[in-house]
Short mmCIF file of C-alpha atoms and ligand atoms in Angstrom, two decimals:
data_model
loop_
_atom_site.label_atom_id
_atom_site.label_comp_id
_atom_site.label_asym_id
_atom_site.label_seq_id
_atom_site.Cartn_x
_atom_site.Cartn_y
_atom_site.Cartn_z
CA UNK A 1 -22.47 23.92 -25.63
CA UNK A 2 -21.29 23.55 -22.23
CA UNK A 3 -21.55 20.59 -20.40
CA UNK A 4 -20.74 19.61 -16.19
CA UNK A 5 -17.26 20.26 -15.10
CA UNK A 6 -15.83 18.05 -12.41
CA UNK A 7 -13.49 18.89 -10.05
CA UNK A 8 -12.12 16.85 -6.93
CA UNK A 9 -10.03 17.88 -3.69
CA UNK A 10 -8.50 16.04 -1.04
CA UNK A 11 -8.45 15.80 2.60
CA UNK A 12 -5.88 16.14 5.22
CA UNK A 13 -4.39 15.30 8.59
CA UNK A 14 -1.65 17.26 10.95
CA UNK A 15 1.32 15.44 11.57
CA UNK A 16 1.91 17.90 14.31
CA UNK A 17 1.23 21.79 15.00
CA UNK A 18 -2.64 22.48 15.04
CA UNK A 19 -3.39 25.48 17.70
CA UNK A 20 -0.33 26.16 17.77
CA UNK A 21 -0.20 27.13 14.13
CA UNK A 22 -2.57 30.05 14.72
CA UNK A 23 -0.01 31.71 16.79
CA UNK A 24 2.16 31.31 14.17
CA UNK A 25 3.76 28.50 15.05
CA UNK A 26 5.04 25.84 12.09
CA UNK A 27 2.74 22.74 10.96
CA UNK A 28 3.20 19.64 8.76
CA UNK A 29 -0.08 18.67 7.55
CA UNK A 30 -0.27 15.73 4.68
CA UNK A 31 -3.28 15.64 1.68
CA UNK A 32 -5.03 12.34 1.86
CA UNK A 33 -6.40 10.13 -0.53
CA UNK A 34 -10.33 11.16 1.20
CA UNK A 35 -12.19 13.26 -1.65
CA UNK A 36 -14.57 15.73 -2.28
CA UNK A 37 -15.96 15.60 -5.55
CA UNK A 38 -18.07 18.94 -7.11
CA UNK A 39 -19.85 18.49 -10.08
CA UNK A 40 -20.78 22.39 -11.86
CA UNK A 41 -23.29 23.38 -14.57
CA UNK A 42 -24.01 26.84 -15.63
CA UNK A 43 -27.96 27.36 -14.95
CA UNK A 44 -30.63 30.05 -15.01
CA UNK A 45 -30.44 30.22 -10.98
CA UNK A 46 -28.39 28.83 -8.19
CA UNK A 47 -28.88 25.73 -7.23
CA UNK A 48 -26.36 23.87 -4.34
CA UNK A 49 -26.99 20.27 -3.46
CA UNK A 50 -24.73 18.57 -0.91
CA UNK A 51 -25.32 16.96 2.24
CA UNK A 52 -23.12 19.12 4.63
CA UNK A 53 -23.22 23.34 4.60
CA UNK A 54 -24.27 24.90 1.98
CA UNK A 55 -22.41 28.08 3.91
CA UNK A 56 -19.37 27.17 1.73
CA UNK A 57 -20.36 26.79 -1.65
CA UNK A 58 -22.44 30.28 -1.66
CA UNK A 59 -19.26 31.71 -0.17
CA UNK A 60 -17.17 30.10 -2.87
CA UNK A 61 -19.27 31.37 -5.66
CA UNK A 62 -19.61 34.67 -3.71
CA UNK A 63 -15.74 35.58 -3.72
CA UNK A 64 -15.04 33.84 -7.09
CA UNK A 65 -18.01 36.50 -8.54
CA UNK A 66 -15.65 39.23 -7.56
CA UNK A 67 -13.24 37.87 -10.51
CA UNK A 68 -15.99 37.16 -12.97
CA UNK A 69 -19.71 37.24 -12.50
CA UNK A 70 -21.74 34.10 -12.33
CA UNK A 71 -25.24 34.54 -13.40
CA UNK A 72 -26.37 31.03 -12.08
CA UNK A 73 -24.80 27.13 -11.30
CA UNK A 74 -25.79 24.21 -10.47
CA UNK A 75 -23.31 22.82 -8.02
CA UNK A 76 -23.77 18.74 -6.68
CA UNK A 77 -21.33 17.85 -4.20
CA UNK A 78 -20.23 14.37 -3.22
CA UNK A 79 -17.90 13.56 -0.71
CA UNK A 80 -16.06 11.18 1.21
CA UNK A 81 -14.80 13.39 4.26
CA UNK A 82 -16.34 12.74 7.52
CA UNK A 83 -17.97 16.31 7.96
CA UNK A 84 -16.63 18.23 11.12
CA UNK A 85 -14.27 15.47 11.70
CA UNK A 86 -10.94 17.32 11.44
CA UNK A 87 -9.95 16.27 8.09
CA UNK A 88 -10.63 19.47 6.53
CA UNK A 89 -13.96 18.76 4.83
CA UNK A 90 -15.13 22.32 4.32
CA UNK A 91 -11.92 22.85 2.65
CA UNK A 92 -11.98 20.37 -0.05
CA UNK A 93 -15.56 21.54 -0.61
CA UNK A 94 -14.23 25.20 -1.20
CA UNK A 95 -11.23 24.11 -3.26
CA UNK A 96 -13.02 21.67 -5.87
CA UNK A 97 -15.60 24.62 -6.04
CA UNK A 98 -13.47 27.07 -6.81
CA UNK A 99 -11.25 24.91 -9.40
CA UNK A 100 -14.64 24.30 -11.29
CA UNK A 101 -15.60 28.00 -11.07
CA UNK A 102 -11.95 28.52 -12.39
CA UNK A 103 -12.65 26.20 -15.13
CA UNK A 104 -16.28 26.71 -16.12
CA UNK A 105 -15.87 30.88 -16.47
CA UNK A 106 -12.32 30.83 -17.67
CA UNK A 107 -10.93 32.74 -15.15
CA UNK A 108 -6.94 31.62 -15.58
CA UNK A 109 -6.74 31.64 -11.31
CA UNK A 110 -3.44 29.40 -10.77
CA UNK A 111 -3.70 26.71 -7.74
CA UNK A 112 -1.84 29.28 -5.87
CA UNK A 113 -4.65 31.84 -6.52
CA UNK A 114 -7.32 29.56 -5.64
CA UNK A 115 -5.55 28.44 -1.98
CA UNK A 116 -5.95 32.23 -1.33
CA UNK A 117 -9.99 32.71 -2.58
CA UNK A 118 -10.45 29.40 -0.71
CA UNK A 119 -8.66 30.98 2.80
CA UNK A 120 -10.87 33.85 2.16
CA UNK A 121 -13.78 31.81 2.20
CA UNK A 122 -13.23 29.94 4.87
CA UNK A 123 -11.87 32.89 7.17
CA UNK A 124 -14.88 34.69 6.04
CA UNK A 125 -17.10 31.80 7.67
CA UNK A 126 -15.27 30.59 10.84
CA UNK A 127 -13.96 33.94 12.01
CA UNK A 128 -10.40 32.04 13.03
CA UNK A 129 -8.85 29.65 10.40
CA UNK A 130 -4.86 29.34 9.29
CA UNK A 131 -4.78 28.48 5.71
CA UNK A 132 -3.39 24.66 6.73
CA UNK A 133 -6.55 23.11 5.20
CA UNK A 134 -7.10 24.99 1.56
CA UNK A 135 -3.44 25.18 1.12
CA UNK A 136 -3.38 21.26 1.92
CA UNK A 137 -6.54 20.61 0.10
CA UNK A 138 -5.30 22.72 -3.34
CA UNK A 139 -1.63 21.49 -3.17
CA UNK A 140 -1.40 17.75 -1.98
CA UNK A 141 1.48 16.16 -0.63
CA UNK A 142 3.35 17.21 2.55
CA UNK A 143 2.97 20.78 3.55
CA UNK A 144 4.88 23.20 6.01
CA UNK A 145 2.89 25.98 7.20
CA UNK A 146 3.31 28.79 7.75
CA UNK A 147 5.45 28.69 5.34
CA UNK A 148 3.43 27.21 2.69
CA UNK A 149 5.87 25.32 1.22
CA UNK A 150 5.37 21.54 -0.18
CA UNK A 151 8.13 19.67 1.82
CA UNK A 152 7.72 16.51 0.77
CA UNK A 153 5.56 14.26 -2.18
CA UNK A 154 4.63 11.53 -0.10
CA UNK A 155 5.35 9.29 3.61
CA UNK A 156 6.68 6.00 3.01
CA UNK A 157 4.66 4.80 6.02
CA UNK A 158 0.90 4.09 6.53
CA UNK A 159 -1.69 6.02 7.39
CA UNK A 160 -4.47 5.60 9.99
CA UNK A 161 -7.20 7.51 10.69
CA UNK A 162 -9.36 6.97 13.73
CA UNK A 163 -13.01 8.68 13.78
CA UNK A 164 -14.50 8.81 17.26
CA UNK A 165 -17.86 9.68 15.59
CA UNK A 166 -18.00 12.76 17.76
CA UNK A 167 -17.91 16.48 16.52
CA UNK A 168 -16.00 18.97 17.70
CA UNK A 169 -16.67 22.89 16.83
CA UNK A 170 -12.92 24.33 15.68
CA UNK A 171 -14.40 27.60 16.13
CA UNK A 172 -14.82 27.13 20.40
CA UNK A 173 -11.64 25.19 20.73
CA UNK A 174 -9.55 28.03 18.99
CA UNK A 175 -11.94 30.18 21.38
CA UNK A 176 -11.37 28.25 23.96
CA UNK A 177 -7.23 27.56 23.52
CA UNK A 178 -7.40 31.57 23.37
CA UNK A 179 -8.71 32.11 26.74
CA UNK A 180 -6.49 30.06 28.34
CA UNK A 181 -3.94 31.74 26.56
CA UNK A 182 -5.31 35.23 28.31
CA UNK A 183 -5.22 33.50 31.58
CA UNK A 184 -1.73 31.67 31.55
CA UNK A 185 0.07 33.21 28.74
CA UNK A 186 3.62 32.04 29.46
CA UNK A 187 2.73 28.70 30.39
CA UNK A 188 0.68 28.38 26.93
CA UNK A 189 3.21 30.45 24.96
CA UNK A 190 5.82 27.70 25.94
CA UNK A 191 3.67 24.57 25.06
CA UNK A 192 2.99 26.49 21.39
CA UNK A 193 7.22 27.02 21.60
CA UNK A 194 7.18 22.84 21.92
CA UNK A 195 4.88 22.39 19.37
CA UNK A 196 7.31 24.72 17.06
CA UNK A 197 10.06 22.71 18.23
CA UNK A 198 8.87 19.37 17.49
CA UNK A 199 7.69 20.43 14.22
CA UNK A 200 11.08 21.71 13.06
CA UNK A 201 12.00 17.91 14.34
CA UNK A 202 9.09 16.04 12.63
CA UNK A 203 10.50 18.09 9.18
CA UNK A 204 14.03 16.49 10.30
CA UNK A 205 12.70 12.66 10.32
CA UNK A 206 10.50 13.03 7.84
CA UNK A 207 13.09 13.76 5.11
CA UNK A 208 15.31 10.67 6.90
CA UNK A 209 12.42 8.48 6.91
CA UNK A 210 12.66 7.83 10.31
CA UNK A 211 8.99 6.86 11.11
CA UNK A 212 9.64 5.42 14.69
CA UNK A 213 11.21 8.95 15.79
CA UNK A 214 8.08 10.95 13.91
CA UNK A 215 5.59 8.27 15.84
CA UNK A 216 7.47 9.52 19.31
CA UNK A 217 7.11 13.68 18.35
CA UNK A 218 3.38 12.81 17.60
CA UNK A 219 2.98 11.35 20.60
CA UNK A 220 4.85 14.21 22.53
CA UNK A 221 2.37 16.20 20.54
CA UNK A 222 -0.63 14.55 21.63
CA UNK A 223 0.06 15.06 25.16
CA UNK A 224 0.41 18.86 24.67
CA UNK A 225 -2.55 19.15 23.05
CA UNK A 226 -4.28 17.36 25.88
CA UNK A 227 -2.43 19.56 27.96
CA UNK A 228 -4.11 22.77 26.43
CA UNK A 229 -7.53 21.15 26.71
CA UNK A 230 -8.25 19.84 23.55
CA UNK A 231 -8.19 16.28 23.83
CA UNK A 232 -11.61 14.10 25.07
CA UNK A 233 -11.71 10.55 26.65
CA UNK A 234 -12.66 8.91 23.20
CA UNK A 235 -9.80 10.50 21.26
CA UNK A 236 -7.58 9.05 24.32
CA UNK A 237 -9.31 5.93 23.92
CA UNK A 238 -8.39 5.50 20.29
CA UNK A 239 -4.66 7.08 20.27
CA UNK A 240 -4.08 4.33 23.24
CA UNK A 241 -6.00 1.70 20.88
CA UNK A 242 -3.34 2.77 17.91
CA UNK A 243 -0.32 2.76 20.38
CA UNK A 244 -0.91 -0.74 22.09
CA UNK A 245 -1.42 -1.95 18.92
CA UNK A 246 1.60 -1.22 17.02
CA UNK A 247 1.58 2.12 15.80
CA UNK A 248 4.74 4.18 15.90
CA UNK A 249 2.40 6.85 17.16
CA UNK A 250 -0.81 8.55 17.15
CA UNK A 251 -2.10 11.80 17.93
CA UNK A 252 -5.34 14.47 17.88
CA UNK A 253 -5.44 15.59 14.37
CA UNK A 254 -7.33 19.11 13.73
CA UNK A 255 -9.04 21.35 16.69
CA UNK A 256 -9.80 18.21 18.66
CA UNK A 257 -12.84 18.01 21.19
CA UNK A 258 -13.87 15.55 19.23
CA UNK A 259 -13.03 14.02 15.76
CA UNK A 260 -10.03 11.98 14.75
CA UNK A 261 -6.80 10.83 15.54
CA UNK A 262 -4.27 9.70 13.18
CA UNK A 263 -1.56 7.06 13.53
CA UNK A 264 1.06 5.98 11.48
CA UNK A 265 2.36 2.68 11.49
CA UNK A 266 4.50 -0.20 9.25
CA UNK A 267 2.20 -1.28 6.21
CA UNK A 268 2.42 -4.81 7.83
CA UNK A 269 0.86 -3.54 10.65
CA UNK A 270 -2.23 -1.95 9.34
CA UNK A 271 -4.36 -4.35 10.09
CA UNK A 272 -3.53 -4.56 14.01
CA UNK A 273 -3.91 -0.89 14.36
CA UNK A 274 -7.16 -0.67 12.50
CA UNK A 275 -8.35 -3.79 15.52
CA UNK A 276 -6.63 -1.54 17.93
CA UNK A 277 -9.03 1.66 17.07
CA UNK A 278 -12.22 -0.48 16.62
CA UNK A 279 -11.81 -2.43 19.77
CA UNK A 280 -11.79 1.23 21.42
CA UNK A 281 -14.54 2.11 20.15
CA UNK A 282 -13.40 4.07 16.62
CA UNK A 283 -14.13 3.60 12.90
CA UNK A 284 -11.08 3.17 11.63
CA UNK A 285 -10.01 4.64 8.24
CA UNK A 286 -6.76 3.36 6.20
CA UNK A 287 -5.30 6.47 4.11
CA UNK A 288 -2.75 7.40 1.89
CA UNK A 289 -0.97 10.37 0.77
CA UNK A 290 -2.73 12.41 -2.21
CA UNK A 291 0.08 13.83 -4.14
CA UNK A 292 -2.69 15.37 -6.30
CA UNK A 293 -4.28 17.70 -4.65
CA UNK A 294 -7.06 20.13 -6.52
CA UNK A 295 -7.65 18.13 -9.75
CA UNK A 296 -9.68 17.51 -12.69
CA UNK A 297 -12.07 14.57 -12.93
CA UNK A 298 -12.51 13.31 -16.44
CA UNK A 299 -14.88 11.11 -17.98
O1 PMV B 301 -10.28 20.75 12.81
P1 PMV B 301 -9.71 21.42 11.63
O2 PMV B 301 -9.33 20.50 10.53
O3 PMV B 301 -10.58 22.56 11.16
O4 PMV B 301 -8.33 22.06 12.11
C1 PMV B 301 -8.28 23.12 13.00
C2 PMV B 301 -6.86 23.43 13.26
C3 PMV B 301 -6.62 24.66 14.12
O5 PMV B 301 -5.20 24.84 14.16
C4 PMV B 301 -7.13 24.45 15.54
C5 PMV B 301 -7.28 25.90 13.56
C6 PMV B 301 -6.72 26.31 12.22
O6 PMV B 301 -7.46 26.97 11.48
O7 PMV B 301 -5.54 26.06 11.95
#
């Protein structure tokens, strides 16, 4: 007999490139140690129970039921993501569903396999999407895009997230970042070449482990993507509160509108940077890098 097979997928932040990355423009995004945890049963019917959209686990089981047909599950998700928060919550949901799906009907998909289905799935629901997040989410570590290429395990820096507790939609940003692209395309076609440009750089420092110089391009990134629009007086608020407060630099991570910022900083200085986001008005969240990324929980 079959019992419940648990699967778990991680988060993940952009070190620089969102926006510009649908344009085809390169990205380093990192996996972080913020899971999503889906726990899947064979049933008589379908039964979903999670506290965010339910949108992506019928999807999930929808595309995976093109590889092998699923009479019924009974999927329970738990998760530590902020939803709609720009950490790629929606992904990990997908992912971990998938991997148990993968599991559970013996369907031999590798991870590669399932970072497609799980760009499928989330294509299929927000209309726009690069596959930054399900690639991230499946793989772990340090990822290029669009390359899709792990360029690194881990950062030897730390990571800190700052949550404005506000939501922004990706789907109207990317809408919106579009228009303005119809209305002023050289000016925005030169802002995405930038944000190409100071990707290829963040690649350089990351491999040198120069932290200070990655702090500066996030910065320089951050003020681009206020510059097409994105950006919002609390994420300000909180990428000044990381700055003042130590960080080597801090930026918009994800659409923006809303959502969080992420700073990286000395480990010794973790605890200044956290008082730097909460005094402006931010939860902070301390983060490290998942190597791991789609995995098996056991026990
Ligand atoms: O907010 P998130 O984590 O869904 O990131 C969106 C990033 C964009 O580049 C704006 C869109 C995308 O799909 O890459």
């Amino acid at each position: 007999m079959r019992g419940v097979v648990v699967y778990s997928a991680p988060a993940k932040v952009y070190l620089s490139g969102e926006h510009a990355v649908v344009y085809n423009k390169r990205a380093v995004a990192v996996g972080i140690d913020l899971r999503t945890t889906v726990r899947l049963e064979r049933s008589d019917n379908f039964h979903y129970q999670t506290n965010a959209d339910t949108r992506y686990l019928e999807e999930a089981v929808n595309a995976f039921s093109s590889i092998k047909a699923v009479d019924g599950v009974e999927i329970k998700v738990e998760s530590e993501i902020p939803v709609g928060a720009g950490l790629g919550s929606s992904a990990a949901v997908t992912v971990a569903t998938l991997g148990a799906l993968n599991e559970e009907f013996d369907a031999n998909l590798s991870k590669e396999d399932i970072a497609k289905l799980a760009f499928e799935v989330e294509r299929s629901i927000q209309g726009v999407a690069s596959p930054t997040d399900t690639f991230v989410s499946t793989m772990g570590g340090c990822v290029l895009v669009p390359d899709l290429l792990r360029i690194q395990d881990t950062l030897d820096c730390a990571i800190v997230i700052g949550d404005t507790r506000t939501v922004g939609s990706t789907k109207k940003l990317v809408q919106a970042v579009k228009e303005l692209r119809s209305s002023e395309p050289e000016v925005i076609d030169l802002i995405f070449d930038a944000i190409d440009r100071i990707t290829a750089a963040v690649i350089e420092w990351l491999e040198a482990a120069d932290y200070k110089r990655l702090g500066m391009l996030m910065n320089i990134n951050h003020g681009l993507l206020d510059a097409i629009g994105v950006g919002s007086l609390e994420l300000s608020a909180l990428v000044d509160g990381a700055r003042s407060h130590g960080a080597y630099g801090a930026k918009i991570t994800g659409a923006g509108g809303g959502g969080c910022i992420v700073a990286i900083c000395e480990a010794k200085k973790v605890a200044q940077v956290v008082e730097g986001i909460e005094e402006a008005g931010g939860k902070a969240i301390v983060a490290d890098v998942s190597g791991d990324g789609l995995r098996k929980v056991v026990g």
